[in-house]
Tab-separated table of C-alpha atoms in Angstrom:
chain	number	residue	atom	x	y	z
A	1	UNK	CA	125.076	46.484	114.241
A	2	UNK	CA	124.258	47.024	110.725
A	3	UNK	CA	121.622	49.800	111.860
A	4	UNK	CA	124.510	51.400	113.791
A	5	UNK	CA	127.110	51.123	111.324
A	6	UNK	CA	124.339	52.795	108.403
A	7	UNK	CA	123.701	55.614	111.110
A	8	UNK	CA	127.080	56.467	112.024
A	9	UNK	CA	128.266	57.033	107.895
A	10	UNK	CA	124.948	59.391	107.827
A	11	UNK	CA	125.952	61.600	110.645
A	12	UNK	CA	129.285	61.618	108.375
A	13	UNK	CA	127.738	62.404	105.195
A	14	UNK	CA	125.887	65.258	107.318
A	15	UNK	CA	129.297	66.782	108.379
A	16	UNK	CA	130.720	66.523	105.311
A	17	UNK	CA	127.693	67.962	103.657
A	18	UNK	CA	127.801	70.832	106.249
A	19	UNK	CA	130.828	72.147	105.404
A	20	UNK	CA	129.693	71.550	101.491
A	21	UNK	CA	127.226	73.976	101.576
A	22	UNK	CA	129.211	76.454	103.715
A	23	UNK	CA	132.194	76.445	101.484
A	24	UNK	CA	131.049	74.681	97.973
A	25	UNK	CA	133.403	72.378	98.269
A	26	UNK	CA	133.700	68.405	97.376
A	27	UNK	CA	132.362	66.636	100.354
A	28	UNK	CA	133.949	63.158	99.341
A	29	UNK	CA	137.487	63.478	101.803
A	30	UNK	CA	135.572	64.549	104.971
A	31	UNK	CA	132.750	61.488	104.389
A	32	UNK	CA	135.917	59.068	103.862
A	33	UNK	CA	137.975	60.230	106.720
A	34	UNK	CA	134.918	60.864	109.591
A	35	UNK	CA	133.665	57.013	108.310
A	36	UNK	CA	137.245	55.891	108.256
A	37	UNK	CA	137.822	57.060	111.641
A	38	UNK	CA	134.735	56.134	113.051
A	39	UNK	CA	134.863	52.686	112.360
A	40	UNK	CA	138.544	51.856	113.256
A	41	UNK	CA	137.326	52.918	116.591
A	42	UNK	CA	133.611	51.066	116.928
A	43	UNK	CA	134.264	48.076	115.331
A	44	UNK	CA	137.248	46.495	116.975
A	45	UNK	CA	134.470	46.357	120.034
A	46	UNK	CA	132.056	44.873	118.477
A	47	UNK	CA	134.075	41.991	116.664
A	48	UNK	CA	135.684	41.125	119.759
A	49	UNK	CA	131.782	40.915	121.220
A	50	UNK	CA	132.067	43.510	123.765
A	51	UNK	CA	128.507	45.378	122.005
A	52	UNK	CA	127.789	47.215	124.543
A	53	UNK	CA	131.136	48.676	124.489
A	54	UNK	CA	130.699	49.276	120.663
A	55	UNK	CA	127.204	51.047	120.841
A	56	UNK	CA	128.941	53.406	123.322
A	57	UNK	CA	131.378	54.119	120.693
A	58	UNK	CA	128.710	54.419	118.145
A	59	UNK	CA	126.899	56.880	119.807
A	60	UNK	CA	129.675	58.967	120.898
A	61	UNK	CA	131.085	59.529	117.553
A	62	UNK	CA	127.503	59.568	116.259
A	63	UNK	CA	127.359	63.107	118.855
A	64	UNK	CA	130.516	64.223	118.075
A	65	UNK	CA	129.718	64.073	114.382
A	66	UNK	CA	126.393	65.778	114.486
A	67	UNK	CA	128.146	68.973	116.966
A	68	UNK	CA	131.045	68.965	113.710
A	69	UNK	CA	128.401	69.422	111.899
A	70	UNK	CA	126.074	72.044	113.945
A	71	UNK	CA	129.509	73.712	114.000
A	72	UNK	CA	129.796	74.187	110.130
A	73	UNK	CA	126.516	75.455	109.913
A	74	UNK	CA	126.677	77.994	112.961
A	75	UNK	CA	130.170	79.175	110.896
A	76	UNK	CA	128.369	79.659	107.895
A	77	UNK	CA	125.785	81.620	109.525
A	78	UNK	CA	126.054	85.390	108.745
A	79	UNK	CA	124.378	84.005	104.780
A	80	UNK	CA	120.882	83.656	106.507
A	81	UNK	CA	121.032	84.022	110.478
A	82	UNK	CA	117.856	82.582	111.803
A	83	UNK	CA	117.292	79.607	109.759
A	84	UNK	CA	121.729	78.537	109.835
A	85	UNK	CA	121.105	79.174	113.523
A	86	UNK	CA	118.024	76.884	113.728
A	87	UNK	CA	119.418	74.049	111.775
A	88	UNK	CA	122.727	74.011	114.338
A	89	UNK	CA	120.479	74.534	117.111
A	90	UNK	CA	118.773	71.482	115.924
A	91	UNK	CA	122.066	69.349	115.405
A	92	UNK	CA	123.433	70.634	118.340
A	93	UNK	CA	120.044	68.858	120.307
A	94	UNK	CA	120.383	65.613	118.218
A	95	UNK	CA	124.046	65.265	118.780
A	96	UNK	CA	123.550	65.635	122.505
A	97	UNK	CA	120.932	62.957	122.977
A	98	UNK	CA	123.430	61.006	121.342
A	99	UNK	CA	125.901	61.652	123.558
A	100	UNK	CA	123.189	60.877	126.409
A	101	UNK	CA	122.682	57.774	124.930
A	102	UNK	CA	126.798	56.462	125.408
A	103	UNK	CA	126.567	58.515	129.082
A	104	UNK	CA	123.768	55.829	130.412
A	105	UNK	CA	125.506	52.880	128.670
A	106	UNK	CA	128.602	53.937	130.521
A	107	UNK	CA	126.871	54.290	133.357
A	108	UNK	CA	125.257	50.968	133.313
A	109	UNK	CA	128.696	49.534	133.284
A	110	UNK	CA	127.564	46.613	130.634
A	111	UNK	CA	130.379	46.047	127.910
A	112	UNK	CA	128.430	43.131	126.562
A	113	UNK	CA	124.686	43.304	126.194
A	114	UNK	CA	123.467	40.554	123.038
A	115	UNK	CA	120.821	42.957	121.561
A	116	UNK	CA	120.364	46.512	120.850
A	117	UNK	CA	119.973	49.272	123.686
A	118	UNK	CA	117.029	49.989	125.088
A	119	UNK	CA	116.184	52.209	127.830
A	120	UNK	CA	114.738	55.840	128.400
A	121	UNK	CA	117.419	57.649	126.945
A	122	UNK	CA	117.330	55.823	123.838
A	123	UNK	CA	113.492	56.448	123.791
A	124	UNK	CA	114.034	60.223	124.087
A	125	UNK	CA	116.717	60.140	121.130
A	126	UNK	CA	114.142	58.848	118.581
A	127	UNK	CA	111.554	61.502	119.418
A	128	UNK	CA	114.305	64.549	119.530
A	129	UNK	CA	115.770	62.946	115.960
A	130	UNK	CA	112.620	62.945	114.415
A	131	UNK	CA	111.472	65.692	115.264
A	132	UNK	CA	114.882	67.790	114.624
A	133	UNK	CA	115.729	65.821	111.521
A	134	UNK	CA	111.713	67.102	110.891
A	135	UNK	CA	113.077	70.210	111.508
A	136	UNK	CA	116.604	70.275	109.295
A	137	UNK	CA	114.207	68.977	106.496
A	138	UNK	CA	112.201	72.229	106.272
A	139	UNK	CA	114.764	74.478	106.923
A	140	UNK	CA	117.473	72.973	104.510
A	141	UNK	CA	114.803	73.620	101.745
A	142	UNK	CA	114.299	76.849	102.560
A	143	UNK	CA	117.606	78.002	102.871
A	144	UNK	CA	117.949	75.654	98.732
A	145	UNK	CA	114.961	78.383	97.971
A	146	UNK	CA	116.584	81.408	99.172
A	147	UNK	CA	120.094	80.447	97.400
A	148	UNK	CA	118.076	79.868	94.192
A	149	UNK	CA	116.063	83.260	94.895
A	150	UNK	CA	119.358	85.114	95.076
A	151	UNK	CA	121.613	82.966	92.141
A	152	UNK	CA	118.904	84.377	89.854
A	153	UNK	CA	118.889	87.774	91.001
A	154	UNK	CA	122.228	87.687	91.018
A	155	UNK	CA	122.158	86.826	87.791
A	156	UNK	CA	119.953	89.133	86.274
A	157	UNK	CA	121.889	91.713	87.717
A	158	UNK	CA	125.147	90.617	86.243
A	159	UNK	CA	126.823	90.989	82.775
A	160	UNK	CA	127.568	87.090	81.874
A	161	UNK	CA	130.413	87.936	79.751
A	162	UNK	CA	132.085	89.895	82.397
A	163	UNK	CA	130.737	88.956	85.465
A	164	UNK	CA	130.465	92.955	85.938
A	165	UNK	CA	127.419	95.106	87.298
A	166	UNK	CA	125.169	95.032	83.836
A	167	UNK	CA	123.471	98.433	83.030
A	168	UNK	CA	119.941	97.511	85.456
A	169	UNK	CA	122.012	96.803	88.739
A	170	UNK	CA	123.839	99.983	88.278
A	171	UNK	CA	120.268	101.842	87.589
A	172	UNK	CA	119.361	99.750	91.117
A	173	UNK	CA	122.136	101.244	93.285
A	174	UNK	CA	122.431	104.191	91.490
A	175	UNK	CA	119.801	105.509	89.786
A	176	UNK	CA	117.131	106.766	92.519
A	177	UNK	CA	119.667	109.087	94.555
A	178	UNK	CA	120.737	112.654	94.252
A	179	UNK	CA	124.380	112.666	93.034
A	180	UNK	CA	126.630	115.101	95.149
A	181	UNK	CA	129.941	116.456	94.632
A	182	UNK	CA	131.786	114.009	95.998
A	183	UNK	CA	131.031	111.496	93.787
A	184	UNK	CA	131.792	111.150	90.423
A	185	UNK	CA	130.789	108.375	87.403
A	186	UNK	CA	133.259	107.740	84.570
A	187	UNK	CA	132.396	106.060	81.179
A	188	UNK	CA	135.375	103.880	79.453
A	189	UNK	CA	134.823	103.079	75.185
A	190	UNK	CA	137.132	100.738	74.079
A	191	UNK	CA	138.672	102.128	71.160
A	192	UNK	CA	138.203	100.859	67.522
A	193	UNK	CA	136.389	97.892	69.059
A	194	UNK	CA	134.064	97.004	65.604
A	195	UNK	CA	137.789	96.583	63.924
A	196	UNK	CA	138.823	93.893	66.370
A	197	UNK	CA	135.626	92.172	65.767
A	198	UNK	CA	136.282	91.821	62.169
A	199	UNK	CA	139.537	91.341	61.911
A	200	UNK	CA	140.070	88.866	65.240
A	201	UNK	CA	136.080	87.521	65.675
A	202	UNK	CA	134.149	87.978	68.312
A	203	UNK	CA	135.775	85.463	70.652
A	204	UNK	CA	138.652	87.728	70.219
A	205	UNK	CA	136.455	90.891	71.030
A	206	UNK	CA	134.925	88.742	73.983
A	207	UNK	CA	139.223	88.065	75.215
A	208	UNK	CA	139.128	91.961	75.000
A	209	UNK	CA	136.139	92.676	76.837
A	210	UNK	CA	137.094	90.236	79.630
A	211	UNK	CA	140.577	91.925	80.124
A	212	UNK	CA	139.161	95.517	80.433
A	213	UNK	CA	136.789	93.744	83.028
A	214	UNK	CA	139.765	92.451	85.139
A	215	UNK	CA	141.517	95.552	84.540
A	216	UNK	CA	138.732	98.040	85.714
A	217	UNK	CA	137.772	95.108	88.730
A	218	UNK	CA	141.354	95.521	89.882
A	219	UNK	CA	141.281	99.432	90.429
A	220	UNK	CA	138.261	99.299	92.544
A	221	UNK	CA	138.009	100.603	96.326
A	222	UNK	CA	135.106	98.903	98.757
A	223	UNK	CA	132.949	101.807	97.668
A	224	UNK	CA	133.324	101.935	93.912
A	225	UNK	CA	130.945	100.209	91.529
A	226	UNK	CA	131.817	99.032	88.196
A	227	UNK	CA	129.476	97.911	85.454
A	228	UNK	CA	129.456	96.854	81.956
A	229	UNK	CA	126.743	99.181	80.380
A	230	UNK	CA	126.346	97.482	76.996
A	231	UNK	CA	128.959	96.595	73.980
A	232	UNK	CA	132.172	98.129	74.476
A	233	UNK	CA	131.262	100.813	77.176
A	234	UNK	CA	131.476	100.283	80.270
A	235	UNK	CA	130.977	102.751	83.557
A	236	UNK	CA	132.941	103.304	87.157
A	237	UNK	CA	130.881	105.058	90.177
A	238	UNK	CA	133.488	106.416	92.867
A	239	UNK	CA	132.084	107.564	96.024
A	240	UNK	CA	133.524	110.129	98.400
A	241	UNK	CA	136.190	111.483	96.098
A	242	UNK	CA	137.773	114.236	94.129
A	243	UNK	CA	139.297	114.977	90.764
A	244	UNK	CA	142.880	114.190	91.111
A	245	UNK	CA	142.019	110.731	92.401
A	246	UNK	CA	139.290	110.203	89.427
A	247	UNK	CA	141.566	111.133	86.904
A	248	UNK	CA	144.369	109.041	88.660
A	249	UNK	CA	141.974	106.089	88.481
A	250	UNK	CA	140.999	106.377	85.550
A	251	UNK	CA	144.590	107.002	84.017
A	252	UNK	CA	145.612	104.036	85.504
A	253	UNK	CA	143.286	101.390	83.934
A	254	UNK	CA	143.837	103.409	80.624
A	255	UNK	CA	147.384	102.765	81.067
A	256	UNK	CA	147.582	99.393	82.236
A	257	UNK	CA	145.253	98.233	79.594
A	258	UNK	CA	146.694	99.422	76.705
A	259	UNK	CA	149.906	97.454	78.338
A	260	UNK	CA	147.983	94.096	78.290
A	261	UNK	CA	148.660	91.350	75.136
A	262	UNK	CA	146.045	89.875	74.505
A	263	UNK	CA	146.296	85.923	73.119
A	264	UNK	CA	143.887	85.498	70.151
A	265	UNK	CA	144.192	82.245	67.657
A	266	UNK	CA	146.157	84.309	65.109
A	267	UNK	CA	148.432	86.714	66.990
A	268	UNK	CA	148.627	88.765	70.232
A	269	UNK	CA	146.357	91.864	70.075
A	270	UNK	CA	146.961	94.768	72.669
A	271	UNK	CA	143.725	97.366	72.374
A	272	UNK	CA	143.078	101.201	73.880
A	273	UNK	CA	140.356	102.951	75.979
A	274	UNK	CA	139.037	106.105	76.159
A	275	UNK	CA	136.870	107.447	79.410
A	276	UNK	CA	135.189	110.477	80.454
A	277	UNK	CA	134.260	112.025	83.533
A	278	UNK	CA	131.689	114.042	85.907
A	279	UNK	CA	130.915	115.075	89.012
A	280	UNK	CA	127.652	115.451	90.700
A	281	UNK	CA	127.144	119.481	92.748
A	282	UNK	CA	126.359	120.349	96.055
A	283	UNK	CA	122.750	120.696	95.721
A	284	UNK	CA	123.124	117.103	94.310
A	285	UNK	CA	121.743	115.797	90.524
A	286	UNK	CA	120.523	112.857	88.868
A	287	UNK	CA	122.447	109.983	88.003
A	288	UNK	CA	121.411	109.949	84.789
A	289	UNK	CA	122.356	113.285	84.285
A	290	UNK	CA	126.136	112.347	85.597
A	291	UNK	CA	125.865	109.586	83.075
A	292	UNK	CA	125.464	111.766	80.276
A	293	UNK	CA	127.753	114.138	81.231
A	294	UNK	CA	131.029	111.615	81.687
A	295	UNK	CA	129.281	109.797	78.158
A	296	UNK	CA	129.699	113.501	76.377
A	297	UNK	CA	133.105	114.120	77.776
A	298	UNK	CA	134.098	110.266	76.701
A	299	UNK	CA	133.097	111.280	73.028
A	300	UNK	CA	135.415	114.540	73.159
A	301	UNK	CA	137.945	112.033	74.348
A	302	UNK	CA	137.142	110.154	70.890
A	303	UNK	CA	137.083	113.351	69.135
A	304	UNK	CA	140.393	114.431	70.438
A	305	UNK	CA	142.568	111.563	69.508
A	306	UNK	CA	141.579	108.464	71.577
A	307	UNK	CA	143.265	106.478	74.082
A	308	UNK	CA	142.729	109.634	76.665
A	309	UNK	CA	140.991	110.999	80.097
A	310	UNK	CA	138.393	113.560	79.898
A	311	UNK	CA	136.456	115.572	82.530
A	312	UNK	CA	132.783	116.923	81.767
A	313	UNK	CA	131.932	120.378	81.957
A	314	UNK	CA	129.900	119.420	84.691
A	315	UNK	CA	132.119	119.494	87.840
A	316	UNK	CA	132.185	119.427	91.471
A	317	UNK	CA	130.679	122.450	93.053
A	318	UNK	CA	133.484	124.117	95.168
């Protein structure tokens, strides 16, 4: 009974650590209420002495359990297909010969038995658990490797301040391709951003740099890409576009940000941007050259007062 009652919290634990990985959240409620359950239902049985009633019960919820719990991971499956879809497939078999298990109980027809089941279908639910839980085993710790494989590519990839593109992911999507006229790149400076610094500190410069991040992460279609390229600059790609809708993008997170009060530990501090931008041609250019482009017309932006939208020289070919 003790074996029973030790093997039915597991299969909860297994749900409940399921749906953990799937969404990242605390396991504890779904352990306490699939245990909970579980043994206000299998334990009346057994105290009363009907045990062969009970193990039914255990090995019913023990299969209901295990397909909650093949169920989380097929959910969770589009993250790595054929290994999610192994590991349920693998539940899935466990939590039937479990089921199998209460199906020839019932069938015996024995509510009261004085020992533990034994019989063929029991027999065949200790080889498919071993060999699935076997299985799981493997699989679970290569799914752990691929999540750590991509947390740290995610995070080299990443500005930690911002949680923005950093300068080498944009290079990555970016940086190989032709740039046509469609598609256009603008550079933002924050504007007097080495006063702030002094004046504020640089937690207050980091406050700053955070709220241009929101601000810029807010504006952005499916398509767009925005990254933090070092310091105060940061850069937007726009795909499939044209200059009226650049400049209204851009003009917008100019505007809003210089709206934005920003809390420091002396006073509120509100801050400006200027940007700059280009288009690629028909015959399509590098990125880099885009880059430079939208980074010169940014600095005429600078030169011309601040706080304004530029477009490059370069432009769309018509």
């Amino acid at each position: 009974v003790i074996a029973e009652r030790h093997g039915r919290q597991r299969q909860s634990e297994r749900n409940a650590g399921a749906h953990q990985f799937r969404t990242g959240r605390s396991p504890l409620p779904r352990v306490l209420v699939g245990a909970g359950i579980s043994l206000a239902l299998a334990l009346p049985p057994m105290a009363l002495g009907y045990d062969g009633l009970g193990f039914m019960l255990e090995n019913f919820l023990a299969g209901l359990l295990l397909f909650a719990t093949a169920h989380e991971y097929w959910r969770g499956r589009e993250e790595a297909p054929a290994p999610l879809q192994g590991v349920a497939l693998l539940y899935s078999l466990t939590a039937a010969s479990f089921v199998l298990c209460a199906a020839v109980l019932g069938w015996d027809g024995r509510l009261v038995l004085g020992h533990a089941p034994s019989n063929w279908a029991e027999d065949l639910s200790l080889i498919i658990v071993i060999a699935s839980m076997t299985g799981i085993g493997g699989l679970s710790l290569a799914l752990n490797q691929g999540r750590l494989a991509q947390h740290h590519r995610r995070n080299a990839l990443t500005d930690p301040l911002t949680g923005l593109l950093n300068r080498r992911a944009l290079f990555d999507l970016h940086g190989e391709a032709p740039v046509g006229a469609f598609m256009a790149v603008v550079v933002f400076d924050l504007d007097g951003f080495k006063a702030i610094n002094d004046e504020f500190g640089h937690a207050a410069g980091d406050a700053v740099l955070k709220v241009f991040a929101e601000e810029l992460a807010a504006n952005l279609q499916p398509t767009d890409a925005a990254a933090r390229l070092g310091g105060e600059e940061f850069a937007l790609v726009l795909k499939r576009t044209l200059p009226e809708k650049v400049e209204f993008a851009a003009e917008r997170i100019r505007a809003s940000f210089a709206a934005r009060h920003i809390e420091t530990e002396t006073r509120p501090l509100s801050c400006t941007v200027s940007a700059g931008y280009a288009f690629g041609s028909q015959d399509g250019i590098s990125f880099d050259k885009v880059l430079s482009a939208a980074d010169k017309a940014l600095y005429a932006a600078k030169r011309g007062g601040r706080n304004r939208v530029l477009a490059a020289t370069l432009r769309r070919a018509s």
